[in-house]
GROMACS .gro file of C-alpha atoms in nm:
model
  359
    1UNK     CA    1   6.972  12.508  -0.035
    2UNK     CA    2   6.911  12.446  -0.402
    3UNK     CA    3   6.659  12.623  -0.601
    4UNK     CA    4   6.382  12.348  -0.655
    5UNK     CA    5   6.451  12.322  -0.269
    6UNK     CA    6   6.353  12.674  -0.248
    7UNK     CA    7   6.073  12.692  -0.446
    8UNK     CA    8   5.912  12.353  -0.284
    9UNK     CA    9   5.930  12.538   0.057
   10UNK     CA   10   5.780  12.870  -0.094
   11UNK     CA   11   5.489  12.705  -0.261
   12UNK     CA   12   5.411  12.495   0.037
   13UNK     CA   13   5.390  12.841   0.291
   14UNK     CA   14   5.302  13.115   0.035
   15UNK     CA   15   4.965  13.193  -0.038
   16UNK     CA   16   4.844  13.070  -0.437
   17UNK     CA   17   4.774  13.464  -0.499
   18UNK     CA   18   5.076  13.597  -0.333
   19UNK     CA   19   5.266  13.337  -0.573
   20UNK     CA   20   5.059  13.428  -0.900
   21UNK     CA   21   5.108  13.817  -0.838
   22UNK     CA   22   5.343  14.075  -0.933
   23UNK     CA   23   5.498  14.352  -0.752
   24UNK     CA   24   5.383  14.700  -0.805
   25UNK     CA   25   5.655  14.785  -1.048
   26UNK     CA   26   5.837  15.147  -1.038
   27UNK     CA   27   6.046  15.281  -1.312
   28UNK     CA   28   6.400  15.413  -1.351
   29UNK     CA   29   6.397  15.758  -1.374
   30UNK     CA   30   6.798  15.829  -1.316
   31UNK     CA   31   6.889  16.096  -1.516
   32UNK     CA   32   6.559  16.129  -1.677
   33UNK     CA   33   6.268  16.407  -1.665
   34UNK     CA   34   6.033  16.244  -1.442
   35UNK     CA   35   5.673  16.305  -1.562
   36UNK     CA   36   5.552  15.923  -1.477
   37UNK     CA   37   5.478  15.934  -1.097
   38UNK     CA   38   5.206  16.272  -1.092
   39UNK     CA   39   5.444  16.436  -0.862
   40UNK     CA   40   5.495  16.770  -0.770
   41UNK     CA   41   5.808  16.897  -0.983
   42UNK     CA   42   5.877  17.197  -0.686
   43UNK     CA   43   6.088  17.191  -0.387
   44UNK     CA   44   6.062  17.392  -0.129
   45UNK     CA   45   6.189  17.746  -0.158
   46UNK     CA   46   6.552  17.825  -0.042
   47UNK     CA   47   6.453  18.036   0.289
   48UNK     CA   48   6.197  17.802   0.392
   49UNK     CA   49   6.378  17.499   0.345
   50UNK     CA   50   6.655  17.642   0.611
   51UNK     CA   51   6.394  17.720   0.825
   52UNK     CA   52   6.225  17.322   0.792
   53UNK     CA   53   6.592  17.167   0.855
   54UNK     CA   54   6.581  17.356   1.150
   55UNK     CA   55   6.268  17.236   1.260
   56UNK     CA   56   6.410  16.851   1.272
   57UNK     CA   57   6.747  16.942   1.433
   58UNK     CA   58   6.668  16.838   1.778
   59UNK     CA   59   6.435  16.538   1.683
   60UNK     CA   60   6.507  16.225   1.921
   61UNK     CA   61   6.589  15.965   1.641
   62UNK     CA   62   6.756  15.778   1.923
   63UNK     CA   63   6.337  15.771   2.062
   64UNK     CA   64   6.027  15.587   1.887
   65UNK     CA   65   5.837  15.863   1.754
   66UNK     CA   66   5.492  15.984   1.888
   67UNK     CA   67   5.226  15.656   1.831
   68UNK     CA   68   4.943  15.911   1.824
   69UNK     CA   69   5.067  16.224   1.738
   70UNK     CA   70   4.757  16.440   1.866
   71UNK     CA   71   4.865  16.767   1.779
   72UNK     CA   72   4.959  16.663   1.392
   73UNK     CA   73   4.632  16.498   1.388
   74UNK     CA   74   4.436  16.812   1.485
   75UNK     CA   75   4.642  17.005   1.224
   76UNK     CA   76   4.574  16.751   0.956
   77UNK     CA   77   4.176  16.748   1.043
   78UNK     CA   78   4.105  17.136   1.007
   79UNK     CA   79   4.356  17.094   0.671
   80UNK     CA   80   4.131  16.886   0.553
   81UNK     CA   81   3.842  17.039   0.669
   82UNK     CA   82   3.672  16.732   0.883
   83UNK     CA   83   3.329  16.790   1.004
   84UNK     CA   84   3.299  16.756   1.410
   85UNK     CA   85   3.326  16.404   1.517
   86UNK     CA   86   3.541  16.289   1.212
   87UNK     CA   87   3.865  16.097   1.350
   88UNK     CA   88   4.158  16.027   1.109
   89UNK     CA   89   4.411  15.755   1.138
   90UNK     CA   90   4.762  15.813   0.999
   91UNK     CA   91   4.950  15.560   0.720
   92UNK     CA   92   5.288  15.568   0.544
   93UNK     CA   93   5.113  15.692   0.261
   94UNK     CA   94   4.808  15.609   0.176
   95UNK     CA   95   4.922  15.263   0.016
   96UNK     CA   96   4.945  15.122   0.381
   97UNK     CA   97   4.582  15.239   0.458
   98UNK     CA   98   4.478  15.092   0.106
   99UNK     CA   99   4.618  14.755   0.301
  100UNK     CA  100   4.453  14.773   0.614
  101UNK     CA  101   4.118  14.828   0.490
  102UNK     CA  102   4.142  14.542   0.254
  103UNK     CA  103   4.305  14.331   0.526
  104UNK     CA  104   4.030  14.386   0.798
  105UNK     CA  105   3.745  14.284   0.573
  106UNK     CA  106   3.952  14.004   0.434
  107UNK     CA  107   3.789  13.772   0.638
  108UNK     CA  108   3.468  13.847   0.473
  109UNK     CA  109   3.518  13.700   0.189
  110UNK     CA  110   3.324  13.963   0.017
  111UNK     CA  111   3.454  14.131  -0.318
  112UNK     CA  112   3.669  14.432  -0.315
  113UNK     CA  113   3.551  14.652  -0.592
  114UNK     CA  114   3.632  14.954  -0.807
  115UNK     CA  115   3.604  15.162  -1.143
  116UNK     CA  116   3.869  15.011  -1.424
  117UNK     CA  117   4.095  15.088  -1.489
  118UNK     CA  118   4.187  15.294  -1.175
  119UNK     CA  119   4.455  15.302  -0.894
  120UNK     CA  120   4.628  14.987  -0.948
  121UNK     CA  121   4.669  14.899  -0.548
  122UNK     CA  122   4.300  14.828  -0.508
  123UNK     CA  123   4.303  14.526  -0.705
  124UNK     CA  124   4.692  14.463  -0.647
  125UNK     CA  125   4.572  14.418  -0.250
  126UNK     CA  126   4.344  14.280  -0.280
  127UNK     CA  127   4.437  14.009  -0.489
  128UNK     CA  128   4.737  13.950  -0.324
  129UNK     CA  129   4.505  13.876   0.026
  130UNK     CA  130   4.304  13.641  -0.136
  131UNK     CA  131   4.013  13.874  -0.210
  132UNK     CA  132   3.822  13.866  -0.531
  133UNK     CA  133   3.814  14.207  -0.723
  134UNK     CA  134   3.571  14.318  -0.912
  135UNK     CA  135   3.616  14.633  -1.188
  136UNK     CA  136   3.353  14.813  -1.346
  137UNK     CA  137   3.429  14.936  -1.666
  138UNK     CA  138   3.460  15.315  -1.717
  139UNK     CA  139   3.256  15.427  -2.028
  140UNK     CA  140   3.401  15.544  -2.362
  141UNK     CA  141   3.494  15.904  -2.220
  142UNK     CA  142   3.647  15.767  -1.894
  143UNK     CA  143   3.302  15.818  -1.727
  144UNK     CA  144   3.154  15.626  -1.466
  145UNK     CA  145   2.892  15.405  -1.584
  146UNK     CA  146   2.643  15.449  -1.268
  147UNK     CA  147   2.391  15.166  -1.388
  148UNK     CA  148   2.643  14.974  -1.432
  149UNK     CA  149   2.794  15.024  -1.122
  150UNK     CA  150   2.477  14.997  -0.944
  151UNK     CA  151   2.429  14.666  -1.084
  152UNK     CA  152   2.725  14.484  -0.993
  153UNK     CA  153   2.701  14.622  -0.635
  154UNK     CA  154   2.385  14.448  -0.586
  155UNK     CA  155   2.503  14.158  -0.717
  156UNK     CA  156   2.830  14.123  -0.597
  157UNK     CA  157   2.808  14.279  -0.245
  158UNK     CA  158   3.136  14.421  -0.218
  159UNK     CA  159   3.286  14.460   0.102
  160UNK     CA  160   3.473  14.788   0.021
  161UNK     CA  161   3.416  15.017  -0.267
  162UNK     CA  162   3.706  15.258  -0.384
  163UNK     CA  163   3.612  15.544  -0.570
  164UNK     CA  164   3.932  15.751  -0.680
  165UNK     CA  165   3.817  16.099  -0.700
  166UNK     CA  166   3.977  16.215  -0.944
  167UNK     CA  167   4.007  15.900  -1.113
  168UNK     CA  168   4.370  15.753  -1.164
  169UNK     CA  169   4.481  15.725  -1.498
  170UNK     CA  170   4.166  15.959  -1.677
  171UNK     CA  171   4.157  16.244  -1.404
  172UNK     CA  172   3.823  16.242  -1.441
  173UNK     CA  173   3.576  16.385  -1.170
  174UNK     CA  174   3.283  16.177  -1.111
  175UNK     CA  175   2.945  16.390  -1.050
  176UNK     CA  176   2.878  16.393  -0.663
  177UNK     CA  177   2.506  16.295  -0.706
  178UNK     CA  178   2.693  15.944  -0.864
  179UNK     CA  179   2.955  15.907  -0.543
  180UNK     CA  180   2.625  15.973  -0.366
  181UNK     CA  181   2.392  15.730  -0.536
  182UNK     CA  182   2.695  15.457  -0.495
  183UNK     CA  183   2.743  15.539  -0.102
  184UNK     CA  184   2.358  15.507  -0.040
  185UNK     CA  185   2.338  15.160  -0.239
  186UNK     CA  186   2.656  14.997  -0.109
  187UNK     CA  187   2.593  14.698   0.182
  188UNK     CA  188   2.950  14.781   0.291
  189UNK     CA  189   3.239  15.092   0.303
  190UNK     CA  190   3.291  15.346   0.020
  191UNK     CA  191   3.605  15.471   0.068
  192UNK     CA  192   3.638  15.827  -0.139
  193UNK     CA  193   4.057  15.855  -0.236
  194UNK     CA  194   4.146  16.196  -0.269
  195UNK     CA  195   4.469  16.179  -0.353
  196UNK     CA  196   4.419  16.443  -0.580
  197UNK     CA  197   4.236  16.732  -0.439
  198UNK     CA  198   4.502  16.972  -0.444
  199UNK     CA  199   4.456  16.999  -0.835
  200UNK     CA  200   4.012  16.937  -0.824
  201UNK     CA  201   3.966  17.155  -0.557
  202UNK     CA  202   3.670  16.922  -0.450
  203UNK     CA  203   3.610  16.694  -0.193
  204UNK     CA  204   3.328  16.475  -0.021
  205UNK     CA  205   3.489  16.549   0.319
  206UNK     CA  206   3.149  16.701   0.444
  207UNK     CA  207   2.949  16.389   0.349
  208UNK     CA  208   3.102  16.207   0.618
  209UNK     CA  209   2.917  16.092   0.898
  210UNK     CA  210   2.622  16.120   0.741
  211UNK     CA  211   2.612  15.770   0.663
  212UNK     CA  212   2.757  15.473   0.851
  213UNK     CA  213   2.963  15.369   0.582
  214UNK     CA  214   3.170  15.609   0.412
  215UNK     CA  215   3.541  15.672   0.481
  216UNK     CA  216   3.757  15.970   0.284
  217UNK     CA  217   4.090  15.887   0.181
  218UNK     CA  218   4.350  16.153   0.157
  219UNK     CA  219   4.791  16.184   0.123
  220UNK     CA  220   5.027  16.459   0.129
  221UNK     CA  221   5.186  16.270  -0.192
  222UNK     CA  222   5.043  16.490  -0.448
  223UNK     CA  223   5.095  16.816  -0.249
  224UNK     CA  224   5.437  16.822  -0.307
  225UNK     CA  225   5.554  16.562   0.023
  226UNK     CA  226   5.561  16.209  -0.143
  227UNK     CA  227   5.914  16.181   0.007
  228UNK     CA  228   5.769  16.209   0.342
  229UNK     CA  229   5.483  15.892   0.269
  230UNK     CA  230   5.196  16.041   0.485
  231UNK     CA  231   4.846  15.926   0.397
  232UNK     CA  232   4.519  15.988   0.607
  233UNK     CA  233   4.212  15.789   0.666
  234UNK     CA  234   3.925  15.968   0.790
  235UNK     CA  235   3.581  15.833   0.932
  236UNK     CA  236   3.318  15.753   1.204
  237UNK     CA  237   3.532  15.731   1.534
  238UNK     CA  238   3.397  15.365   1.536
  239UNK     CA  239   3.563  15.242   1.221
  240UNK     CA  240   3.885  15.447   1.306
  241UNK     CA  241   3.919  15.281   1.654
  242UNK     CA  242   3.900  14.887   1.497
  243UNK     CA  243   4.104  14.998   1.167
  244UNK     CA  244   4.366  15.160   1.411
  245UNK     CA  245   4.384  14.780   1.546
  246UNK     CA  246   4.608  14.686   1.225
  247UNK     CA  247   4.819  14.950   1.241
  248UNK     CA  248   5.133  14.909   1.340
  249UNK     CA  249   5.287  15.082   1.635
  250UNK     CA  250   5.510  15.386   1.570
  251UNK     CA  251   5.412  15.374   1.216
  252UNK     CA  252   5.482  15.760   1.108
  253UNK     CA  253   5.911  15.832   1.195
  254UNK     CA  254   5.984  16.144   1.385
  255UNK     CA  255   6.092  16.336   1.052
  256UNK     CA  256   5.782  16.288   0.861
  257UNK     CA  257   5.591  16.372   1.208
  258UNK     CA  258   5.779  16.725   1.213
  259UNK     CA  259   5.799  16.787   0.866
  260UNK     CA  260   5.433  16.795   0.810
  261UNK     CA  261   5.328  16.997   1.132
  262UNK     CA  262   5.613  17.225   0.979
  263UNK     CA  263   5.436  17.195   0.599
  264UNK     CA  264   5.084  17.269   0.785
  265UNK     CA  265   5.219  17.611   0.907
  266UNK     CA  266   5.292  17.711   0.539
  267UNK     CA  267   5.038  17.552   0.313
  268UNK     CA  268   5.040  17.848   0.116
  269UNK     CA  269   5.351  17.767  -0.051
  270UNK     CA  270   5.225  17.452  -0.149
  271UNK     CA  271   4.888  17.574  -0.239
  272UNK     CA  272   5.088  17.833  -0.468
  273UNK     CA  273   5.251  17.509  -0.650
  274UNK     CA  274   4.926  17.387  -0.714
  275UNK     CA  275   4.802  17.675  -0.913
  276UNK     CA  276   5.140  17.695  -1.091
  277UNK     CA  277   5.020  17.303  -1.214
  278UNK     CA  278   4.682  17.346  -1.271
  279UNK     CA  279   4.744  17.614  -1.535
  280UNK     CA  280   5.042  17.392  -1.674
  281UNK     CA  281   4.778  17.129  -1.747
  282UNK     CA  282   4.557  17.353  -1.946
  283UNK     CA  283   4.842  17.469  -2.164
  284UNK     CA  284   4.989  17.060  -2.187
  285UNK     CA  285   4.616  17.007  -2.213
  286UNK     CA  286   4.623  17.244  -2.541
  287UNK     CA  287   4.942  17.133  -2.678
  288UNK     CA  288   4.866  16.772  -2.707
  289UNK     CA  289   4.577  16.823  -2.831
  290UNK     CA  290   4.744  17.057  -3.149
  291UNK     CA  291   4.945  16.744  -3.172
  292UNK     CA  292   4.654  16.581  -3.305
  293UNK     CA  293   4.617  16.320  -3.042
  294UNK     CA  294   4.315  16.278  -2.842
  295UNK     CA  295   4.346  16.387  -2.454
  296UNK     CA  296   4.156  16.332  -2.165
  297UNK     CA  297   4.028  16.634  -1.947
  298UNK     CA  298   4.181  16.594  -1.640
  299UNK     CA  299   4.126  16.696  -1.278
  300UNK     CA  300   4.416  16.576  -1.137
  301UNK     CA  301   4.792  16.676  -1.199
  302UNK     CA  302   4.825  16.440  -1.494
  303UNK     CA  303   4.645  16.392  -1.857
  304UNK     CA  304   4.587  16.071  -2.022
  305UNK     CA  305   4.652  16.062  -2.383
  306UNK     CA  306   4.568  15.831  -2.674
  307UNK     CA  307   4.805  15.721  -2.902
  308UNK     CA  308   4.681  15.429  -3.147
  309UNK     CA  309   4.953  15.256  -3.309
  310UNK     CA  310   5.207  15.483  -3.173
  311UNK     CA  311   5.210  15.459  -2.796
  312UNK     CA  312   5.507  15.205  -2.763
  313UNK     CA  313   5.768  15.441  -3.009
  314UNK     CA  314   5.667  15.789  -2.829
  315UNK     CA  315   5.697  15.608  -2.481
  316UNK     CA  316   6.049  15.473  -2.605
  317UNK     CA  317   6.166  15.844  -2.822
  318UNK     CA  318   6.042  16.035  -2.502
  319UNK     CA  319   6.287  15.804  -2.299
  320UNK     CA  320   6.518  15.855  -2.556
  321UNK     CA  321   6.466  16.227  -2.511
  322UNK     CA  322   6.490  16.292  -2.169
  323UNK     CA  323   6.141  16.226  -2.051
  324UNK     CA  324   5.959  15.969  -1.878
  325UNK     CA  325   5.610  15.904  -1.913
  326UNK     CA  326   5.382  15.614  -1.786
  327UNK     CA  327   5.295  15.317  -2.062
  328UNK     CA  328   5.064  15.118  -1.933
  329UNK     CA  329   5.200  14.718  -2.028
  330UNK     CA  330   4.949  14.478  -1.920
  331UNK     CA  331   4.612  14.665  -1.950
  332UNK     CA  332   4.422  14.563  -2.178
  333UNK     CA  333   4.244  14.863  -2.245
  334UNK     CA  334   4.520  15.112  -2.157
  335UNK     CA  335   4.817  14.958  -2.428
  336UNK     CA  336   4.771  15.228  -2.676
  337UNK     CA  337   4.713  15.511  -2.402
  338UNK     CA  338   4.979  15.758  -2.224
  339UNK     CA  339   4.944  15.935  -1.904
  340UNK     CA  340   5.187  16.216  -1.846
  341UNK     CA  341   5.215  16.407  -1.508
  342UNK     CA  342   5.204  16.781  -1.540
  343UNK     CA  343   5.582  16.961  -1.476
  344UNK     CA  344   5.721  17.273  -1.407
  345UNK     CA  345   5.674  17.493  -1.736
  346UNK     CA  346   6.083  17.396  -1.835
  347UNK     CA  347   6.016  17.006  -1.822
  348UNK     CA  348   5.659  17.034  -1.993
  349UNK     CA  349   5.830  17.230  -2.264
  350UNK     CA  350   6.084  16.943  -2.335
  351UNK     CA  351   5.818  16.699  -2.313
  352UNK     CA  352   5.630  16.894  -2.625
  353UNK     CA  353   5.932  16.970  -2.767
  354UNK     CA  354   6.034  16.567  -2.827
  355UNK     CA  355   5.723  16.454  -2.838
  356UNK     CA  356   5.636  16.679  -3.125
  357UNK     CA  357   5.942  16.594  -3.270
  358UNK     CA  358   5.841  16.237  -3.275
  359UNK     CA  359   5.502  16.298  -3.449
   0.00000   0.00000   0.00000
């Protein structure tokens, strides 16, 4: 079939927006230290990982895994601390619930909406469903602008509101009174992402079920598990039961069902991790800012830096160096901005070291 052939058939079946989008793009990081993705630099220690490749030895791959895996669930609900009467749905990371949400109210019509910038996938989604988006603009200092915000919700009547808490690429930490104010005005959901809770050490968790609309958002990503692509939805057993509709069957394999009943036993090695980064960040935190650029105070595992005139040459002599950062190419607020994720102590001292040497 020839090309024009091709492309004829793909523009008469593919949706206009699935056509004018992109794919979420992920960079090469072979050889490189990886500071672009806000992972957790740690693996597990020596003794314990023995003890977790034990745990999977006699897992039926040759068998679909569990479709509801009750006793993971449970685990997962008191990790999280879910008030009684929360349910939680399970997602190959939290990317997949991200989907479903946006693909059950697609029918709607009704505006998906969040801060900008933020999490890319809310507006990549949604977009690429057919959805309008709608972004509110962050103030000067990365801060939500609650008028604002306020505003355009009764105006636009979104059908789903994500609020990343902390945001994604500032790390800033929205004042609860504002993720309250936004929960109590919105005709629709409010889903709260904490993706990064291990690192704020706050969550909205025991807001829900107070209101009829509000669904929490959390993954094992950040924790130090992004291999194992485990995201949780939590809400009213209502919404769980239609959301769990679009779910595909046997979603979560057998390994990532194991490994994370195996994590929850030990979540004071990961917790321990977490500490490691959050005083990491303070002292990157510092160091950038004796660099003389200007830095965002973070609550997340990550800091966003500003760079005028230079980001594009310390994104390519960090490469250069060793180290890979995130550049954000497109946005058109975020082109002379640099987000870097926080490292073990070793990697955020090469980072410093090159990029000082660049300055």
């Amino acid at each position: 079939m020839s090309d024009g052939a091709t492309t004829a058939l793909m523009q008469g079946l593919l949706r206009p927006e699935l056509l004018a989008s992109k794919a979420y793009a992920v960079a090469d990081g072979e050889g490189l230290i990886k500071l672009d993705a806000m992972e957790n630099p740690y693996g597990l220690p020596a003794a314990l990982r023995e003890q977790w490749l034990e745990s999977l030895a006699d897992a039926p791959l040759n068998r679909y895994p569990d479709a509801h895996p009750t006793l993971l669930m449970e685990g997962l609900k008191a990790h999280i601390g879910l008030p009684a009467g929360i349910e939680l749905m399970l997602g190959n990371g939290s990317d997949e619930l991200i989907q479903i949400l946006v693909t059950a109210v697609a029918g709607s019509r009704r505006p998906i909406m969040a801060v900008d910038p933020s999490f890319v996938m809310y507006r990549l989604l949604a977009q690429q469903l057919g959805l309008p988006f709608v972004g509110i603009p962050l103030d000067a200092d990365f801060q939500l602008d609650l008028p604002a915000m306020l505003a355009a919700i009764a105006a636009q009547q979104p059908a789903v509101i994500f609020l990343d808490w902390p945001n994604n690429p500032s790390g800033s930490l929205f004042p609860e009174t504002d993720l309250e104010a936004i929960v109590a005005a919105a005709p629709g959901l409010v889903v709260v992402d904490e993706a990064y809770h291990a690192f704020s050490q706050r969550t909205f968790a025991d807001h829900l079920g107070r209101t009829p609309n509000l669904l929490l958002l959390r993954t094992m990503s950040k924790e130090g598990l992004a291999g194992m692509r485990l995201g949780m939805l939590a809400g009213p057993a209502a919404w769980i039961q239609e959301l769990d509709k679009l779910r595909l069957p046997y979603n979560i394999n057998v390994l990532t069902q194991r490994s994370a009943s195996f994590y929850l036993r030990h979540t004071e090695v990961l917790n321990a991790q977490a500490e490691i980064l959050r005083v990491e960040r303070e002292r990157l935190f510092q160091a950038i800012s004796a660099c003389g650029l200007s830095v965002w105070p973070s609550a997340a595992n990550f800091l966003l830096f500003h760079a005028p005139g230079q980001a594009a040459v310390l994104f390519s002599g960090l490469r250069a160096g060793g180290v890979l950062i995130k550049a954000f190419t497109g946005h058109p607020r975020l082109g002379e901005y640099l987000r870097v994720s926080v490292g073990t102590p070793a990697e955020n001292d090469r980072f410093l070291a090159v990029l000082e040497s660049l300055l």
